[in-house]
Amino acid sequence: MAMTIHVDVVSAEGSIFSGLCEFVALPGEAGELGILPGHAPLLTRIRPGTVRLKVPDREEELVFVAGGVLEVQASAVTVLADTAIRGRDLDEAKATEAKKKAEEAMRDQTSGLEYAQAEIELANAIAQLRAIERLRSRRR
Amino acid sequence: MAGGKEIRTKIKSVQNTQKITKAMEMVAASKMRKAQERMRAARPYGEKMRNIIGHLAHANTEYRHPFLIRRDTVKRVGLIVVTSDKGLCGGLNTNVLRLALGRIRQWESEGEEIRVTCIGNKGLGFMQRLNAQVLSHVTGLGDAPRLEKLIGPVKVMLDAYSTDELDQVFLAYTRFINTMKQEPVIEQLLPLEGKDVGARTHAWDYLYEPEAKQVLDDLLVRYTEALIYQAVAENMASEQSARMVAMKSASDNAGTVISELQLIYNKTRQAAITKEISEIVGGAAAV
């Protein structure tokens, strides 16, 4: 049997692949990387792309990753995959959007969520009052 | 005593409520299982990352990331509150918000400024009523939390920390212990505590591409996000199990109410029959 290396591909939302492989190929930040058992310890960022995993006696497995970090130790390879495509600009855009949303919510607190809730409560109260009045008039 | 028909209507309405609570209980039970799986699935990522960060932090002592540095004076505090979007889950949100409120009052009395990030509708409503400074919020996460939705709002908080607008960031959520027990907790998120980054065990170092500093920067942001994601996943598992328990007790209570009402109904019915018989007998005797 050929030499194997333990490979884990994990993301924040769950484990994607875990098992022994003969060979792993993936898109590193500085270029395509091929890792065989006994590779020197390495830590690098990876770009969005496909991770090819050569599993013994089986077909090659392909896993798509949206970037992340690769850690290589002599006996184990860990791919910490991102679940979303990341980029400085993209993250920044998301953050500004979130900030804007929060500011808007701050500015018109009375409208939006609170207002809708108050409206429902008011409608309920009015309906109850009406029902009570109707009951009273019927009793008389 | 109330008439027989009124009691029957009342029984019917309680039965309808019971049907709803039973259905909700079953829905929550099945969602809870999935939420727990999701919570467990998220764990390996954080653990793997913690190992690498521990190694990096000890191997590169000359570079200290702001996330790892403890600040001497704490003037402004950030709080990330994780709650559920929907209610009907017992005291889950109330407990965590009460704990958060206690902490906020304490910080206020110490003269610290507070900024809040809300994950989940209930916390957002609470913080707005409190007139807290909400930096960012995210609602409507659904049943399966997506990291993608959290990145933006969390980045606002992390950026505020990086640019010295905040000196400490805390995370409040409900920790899942088991189906019957959930515990509200407030944990320090930033700066990352020493126990989070484990001790260095080996005297070797990685090759870095491109540079140790950049990789460490990336890793720390992702690690922090992973911690928050984990908290959200735990909160969701807690929410579903709390809802299941709450709905179960609601169904049980409805059962008790129904049997009590049934007893009253039977008694009134019996009383009416007895009255009728005695009237007939009385009438017959009079004739």
XYZ file of C-alpha atoms in Angstrom:
427
model
C 0.000 0.000 0.000
C 1.162 3.465 -0.822
C 2.038 5.946 1.887
C -0.899 8.010 3.070
C -1.499 11.188 4.961
C -4.484 12.150 7.085
C -6.477 14.983 5.553
C -9.205 17.041 7.193
C -11.190 19.601 5.300
C -13.242 21.546 7.826
C -15.316 24.697 7.626
C -17.002 26.679 10.365
C -20.304 25.075 9.443
C -19.122 21.482 9.453
C -16.589 18.887 8.431
C -16.366 18.461 4.656
C -13.850 15.650 4.300
C -11.850 13.537 6.697
C -9.736 10.525 5.769
C -6.480 9.157 4.426
C -5.126 10.358 1.118
C -2.121 9.597 -1.036
C -1.907 13.029 -2.516
C -3.563 16.411 -2.133
C -3.537 19.223 -4.655
C -4.930 22.652 -3.905
C -4.690 26.292 -4.996
C -2.254 28.046 -2.644
C -1.909 31.780 -2.608
C 1.438 31.636 -4.383
C 0.363 28.931 -6.835
C -0.908 25.397 -7.134
C 0.361 23.142 -4.350
C 0.796 19.396 -4.354
C 1.283 17.667 -1.031
C 2.594 14.168 -0.519
C 3.068 12.333 2.792
C 6.085 13.660 4.687
C 5.757 17.235 3.479
C 7.526 19.904 5.514
C 5.300 21.832 7.972
C 3.654 24.612 6.022
C 1.075 27.260 6.695
C -0.446 29.210 3.845
C -3.563 30.937 2.682
C -5.450 29.347 -0.161
C -7.446 30.868 -2.943
C -10.960 29.883 -3.970
C -10.765 26.738 -6.061
C -10.888 22.980 -6.044
C -9.068 20.712 -3.641
C -8.209 17.379 -5.256
C -7.866 14.492 -2.850
C -6.413 11.181 -4.051
C -8.012 8.578 -1.827
C -6.434 5.064 -1.996
C -8.358 2.554 -4.155
C -10.975 5.094 -5.023
C -11.615 7.813 -7.475
C -10.186 11.223 -6.888
C -12.397 13.377 -4.658
C -13.000 16.977 -5.516
C -13.960 19.566 -2.926
C -14.633 23.186 -3.704
C -13.366 25.702 -1.184
C -14.007 29.428 -1.176
C -10.526 30.146 0.160
C -9.160 29.592 3.624
C -5.989 28.426 5.314
C -3.935 25.297 4.797
C -1.876 23.703 7.515
C 0.552 20.908 6.716
C 2.308 18.764 9.286
C 4.351 15.658 8.617
C 1.443 13.308 9.172
C -1.611 15.466 8.802
C -3.037 18.084 6.490
C -5.783 20.442 7.616
C -7.693 22.686 5.275
C -9.615 25.354 7.165
C -12.077 26.232 4.461
C -14.165 29.381 4.252
C -17.826 28.883 3.545
C -18.202 32.165 1.772
C -16.035 33.890 -0.777
C -13.969 36.348 1.202
C -12.121 39.404 0.194
C -11.090 42.606 1.891
C -13.465 44.681 -0.246
C -16.286 42.185 0.065
C -16.005 42.015 3.850
C -15.785 45.768 4.002
C -18.937 46.132 1.914
C -20.778 43.731 4.219
C -19.627 45.646 7.281
C -20.681 49.036 5.893
C -24.039 47.589 4.942
C -24.542 46.250 8.451
C -23.507 49.582 9.921
C -25.919 51.465 7.691
C -28.738 49.140 8.670
C -28.020 49.705 12.341
C -27.881 53.476 11.921
C -31.177 53.500 10.078
C -32.757 51.399 12.772
C -31.405 53.825 15.375
C -32.704 56.876 13.556
C -36.281 55.769 13.170
C -36.721 53.506 16.088
C -40.383 54.429 16.326
C -41.055 53.293 12.791
C -39.771 49.875 11.726
C -39.889 47.058 14.193
C -41.256 48.797 17.279
C -43.970 50.587 15.354
C -45.175 47.380 13.724
C -45.259 45.653 17.088
C -47.132 48.530 18.730
C -49.605 48.573 15.874
C -50.379 44.890 16.333
C -50.802 45.353 20.078
C -53.083 48.317 19.519
C -55.192 46.438 16.972
C -55.514 43.558 19.419
C -56.554 45.850 22.246
C -59.172 47.566 20.079
C -60.588 44.235 18.963
C -60.799 43.069 22.568
C -62.554 46.261 23.643
C -65.066 45.885 20.840
C -65.761 42.292 21.777
C -66.305 43.281 25.412
C -68.677 46.068 24.415
C -70.664 43.727 22.204
C -70.914 41.176 24.998
C -72.133 43.827 27.419
C -74.784 45.172 25.081
C -76.020 41.631 24.435
C -76.372 40.877 28.138
C -78.600 43.871 28.693
C -72.832 27.934 37.710
C -71.897 28.295 34.057
C -74.110 26.634 31.507
C -73.177 23.347 29.863
C -72.784 24.845 26.420
C -70.352 27.499 27.576
C -68.142 24.911 29.213
C -68.208 22.765 26.081
C -67.047 25.720 23.955
C -64.306 26.427 26.456
C -63.124 22.801 26.341
C -63.106 22.911 22.560
C -60.975 26.055 22.507
C -58.464 24.633 24.990
C -58.298 21.486 22.901
C -57.477 23.552 19.832
C -54.702 25.330 21.707
C -53.386 21.975 22.849
C -53.263 20.758 19.261
C -51.135 23.746 18.297
C -48.743 23.399 21.220
C -48.371 19.670 20.540
C -47.554 20.347 16.888
C -45.032 22.995 17.887
C -43.479 20.606 20.367
C -42.944 17.995 17.682
C -41.582 20.513 15.188
C -39.152 21.817 17.804
C -38.066 18.264 18.654
C -37.100 17.490 15.091
C -35.423 20.857 14.598
C -33.547 20.397 17.845
C -31.881 17.242 16.603
C -30.630 19.004 13.496
C -29.533 22.053 15.466
C -27.521 19.841 17.814
C -25.825 18.120 14.894
C -24.948 21.491 13.439
C -23.548 22.598 16.754
C -21.286 19.540 16.945
C -20.243 19.873 13.310
C -18.949 23.366 13.993
C -16.605 22.256 16.756
C -13.630 20.735 14.860
C -13.001 23.955 12.938
C -12.529 25.964 16.097
C -10.376 23.304 17.730
C -8.047 22.950 14.749
C -7.747 26.682 14.514
C -7.013 27.048 18.207
C -4.086 24.631 17.876
C -2.576 26.520 14.972
C -3.051 29.906 16.603
C -1.520 28.607 19.826
C 1.495 27.448 17.903
C 1.784 30.683 15.943
C 1.382 32.935 18.943
C 4.235 31.183 20.707
C 6.487 30.851 17.664
C 6.218 34.523 16.714
C 6.640 36.356 19.959
C 7.911 39.530 18.261
C 4.570 40.074 16.517
C 1.583 40.609 18.763
C -1.786 40.849 17.129
C -4.154 43.403 18.734
C -6.630 40.581 19.420
C -4.112 39.007 21.769
C -3.026 42.101 23.698
C -4.716 42.874 26.984
C -5.340 46.588 27.439
C -4.637 48.212 30.769
C -7.517 50.660 30.826
C -10.955 49.647 29.745
C -13.149 52.582 28.811
C -15.443 51.202 26.160
C -16.947 47.766 26.064
C -18.582 45.918 23.203
C -21.250 43.304 23.757
C -22.524 40.817 21.219
C -25.918 39.485 22.273
C -27.149 36.275 20.695
C -30.893 35.654 21.031
C -33.556 33.862 19.054
C -35.680 35.464 16.362
C -38.935 33.991 17.583
C -40.560 33.722 20.967
C -42.480 30.887 22.608
C -39.322 29.298 23.936
C -39.766 29.674 27.669
C -37.365 31.910 29.531
C -34.509 31.496 27.066
C -34.226 35.082 25.838
C -35.365 36.609 29.108
C -32.591 34.842 30.980
C -29.789 35.841 28.657
C -31.071 39.414 28.379
C -31.421 39.722 32.135
C -27.814 38.612 32.511
C -26.724 41.076 29.826
C -28.704 43.879 31.460
C -27.061 43.175 34.809
C -23.648 43.375 33.188
C -24.542 46.562 31.313
C -25.693 48.235 34.537
C -22.437 47.186 36.185
C -20.375 48.621 33.333
C -22.405 51.819 33.397
C -21.792 52.248 37.096
C -18.074 51.859 36.399
C -18.344 54.650 33.854
C -17.727 52.559 30.780
C -19.311 53.193 27.429
C -21.177 50.336 25.854
C -21.716 49.369 22.233
C -23.913 46.463 21.263
C -24.221 44.080 18.341
C -27.442 42.091 18.256
C -27.820 38.704 16.657
C -31.508 37.779 16.675
C -34.709 39.769 16.770
C -35.510 39.527 20.469
C -32.211 41.001 21.586
C -32.487 43.814 19.064
C -35.928 44.838 20.299
C -34.712 44.735 23.895
C -31.597 46.798 23.234
C -33.558 49.397 21.299
C -36.020 49.775 24.129
C -33.025 50.143 26.432
C -31.688 52.908 24.176
C -28.367 51.129 23.917
C -25.982 52.061 21.122
C -26.510 49.299 18.598
C -23.533 49.212 16.239
C -24.913 46.481 14.027
C -27.483 43.736 14.052
C -28.557 40.689 12.118
C -31.991 39.080 12.243
C -33.841 36.372 10.395
C -31.099 33.762 10.506
C -33.553 30.935 9.936
C -33.020 27.399 11.198
C -29.544 26.927 9.776
C -27.199 29.762 10.715
C -24.937 30.856 7.877
C -21.555 32.304 8.642
C -21.922 34.532 5.608
C -24.713 36.489 7.286
C -22.662 37.054 10.408
C -19.484 38.344 8.757
C -20.670 41.925 8.168
C -22.209 42.721 11.567
C -19.354 40.992 13.379
C -16.743 42.866 11.357
C -18.219 46.160 12.545
C -17.514 45.043 16.102
C -14.037 43.659 15.328
C -13.087 46.810 13.418
C -14.204 48.934 16.340
C -11.898 46.862 18.521
C -8.973 47.066 16.081
C -9.265 50.844 15.807
C -9.272 51.240 19.611
C -12.902 52.313 19.720
C -13.511 49.391 22.016
C -11.195 47.937 24.629
C -13.021 44.704 25.326
C -15.640 42.661 23.547
C -17.977 40.244 25.298
C -20.278 37.611 23.907
C -23.616 36.759 25.547
C -25.521 33.674 24.489
C -27.299 30.620 25.856
C -25.040 27.641 26.231
C -26.548 24.277 25.429
C -25.931 21.761 28.205
C -28.620 19.232 27.478
C -32.198 19.139 26.316
C -33.551 20.090 29.717
C -30.858 22.546 30.683
C -29.589 25.675 28.990
C -27.465 28.264 30.659
C -27.066 31.940 29.779
C -23.414 32.977 29.742
C -21.320 36.067 29.087
C -17.831 35.327 27.862
C -14.946 37.573 27.020
C -14.315 37.404 23.296
C -11.575 39.976 22.801
C -8.791 40.128 23.726
C -8.541 36.388 23.351
C -7.815 34.864 26.718
C -4.547 33.054 27.335
C -6.294 29.740 27.848
C -7.658 29.916 24.332
C -4.250 29.826 22.788
C -2.703 26.631 24.057
C 0.863 26.181 25.202
C 3.562 25.470 22.705
C 4.473 21.820 22.657
C 7.044 21.427 19.904
C 10.147 23.332 18.993
C 9.494 23.365 15.270
C 8.032 26.053 13.083
C 6.032 26.202 9.889
C 7.089 27.466 6.521
C 4.891 30.451 5.810
C 3.379 31.648 2.621
C 3.239 34.605 2.265
C 4.214 35.698 5.805
C 3.509 34.612 9.335
C 1.956 37.954 10.211
C -0.589 37.909 7.407
C -1.548 34.314 8.014
C -1.959 35.024 11.717
C -4.140 38.074 10.971
C -6.398 36.001 8.754
C -6.567 33.177 11.225
C -7.452 35.343 14.204
C -10.343 37.038 12.432
C -11.666 33.677 11.298
C -11.183 32.202 14.738
C -13.184 34.991 16.339
C -15.911 34.533 13.767
C -15.881 30.808 14.381
C -16.343 31.420 18.110
C -19.348 33.619 17.393
C -20.734 31.121 14.906
C -20.362 28.395 17.503
C -22.271 30.543 19.983
C -25.039 31.122 17.452
C -25.251 27.403 16.710
C -25.424 26.607 20.443
C -28.031 29.283 20.944
C -30.130 27.751 18.207
C -29.922 24.283 19.727
C -30.871 25.829 23.081
C -33.766 27.677 21.493
C -35.244 24.557 19.951
C -34.929 22.471 23.087
C -36.283 25.296 25.258
C -39.216 25.616 22.891
C -39.797 21.891 22.973
C -39.867 21.854 26.773
C -42.060 24.972 26.946
C -44.527 23.544 24.457
C -44.579 20.209 26.242
C -45.493 21.832 29.542
C -48.085 23.963 27.726
C -49.651 20.806 26.276
C -49.620 19.165 29.714
C -51.227 22.223 31.293
C -53.881 22.262 28.599
C -54.576 18.612 29.451
C -55.070 19.482 33.126
C -57.354 22.398 32.275
C -59.406 20.171 29.989
C -59.889 17.468 32.617
C -60.875 20.065 35.212
C -63.368 21.619 32.836
C -64.673 18.182 31.925
C -65.318 17.479 35.603
C -67.202 20.755 36.029
C -69.156 20.048 32.886
C -70.176 16.586 34.088
C -71.195 17.978 37.460
C -73.377 20.705 35.932
C -74.919 18.187 33.599
C -75.636 15.837 36.497
C -77.062 18.685 38.549
C -79.351 19.722 35.693
C -80.630 16.144 35.296
C -81.204 15.743 39.020
C -83.053 19.037 39.093
C -85.218 18.010 36.190
C -86.090 14.649 37.752
C -86.964 16.224 41.083
C -89.127 18.739 39.265
C -90.972 15.956 37.412
C -91.357 13.941 40.595
C -92.518 17.035 42.465
C -94.954 17.839 39.675
C -96.307 14.276 39.618
C -96.768 14.305 43.405
C -98.652 17.602 43.198
C -101.080 16.159 40.653
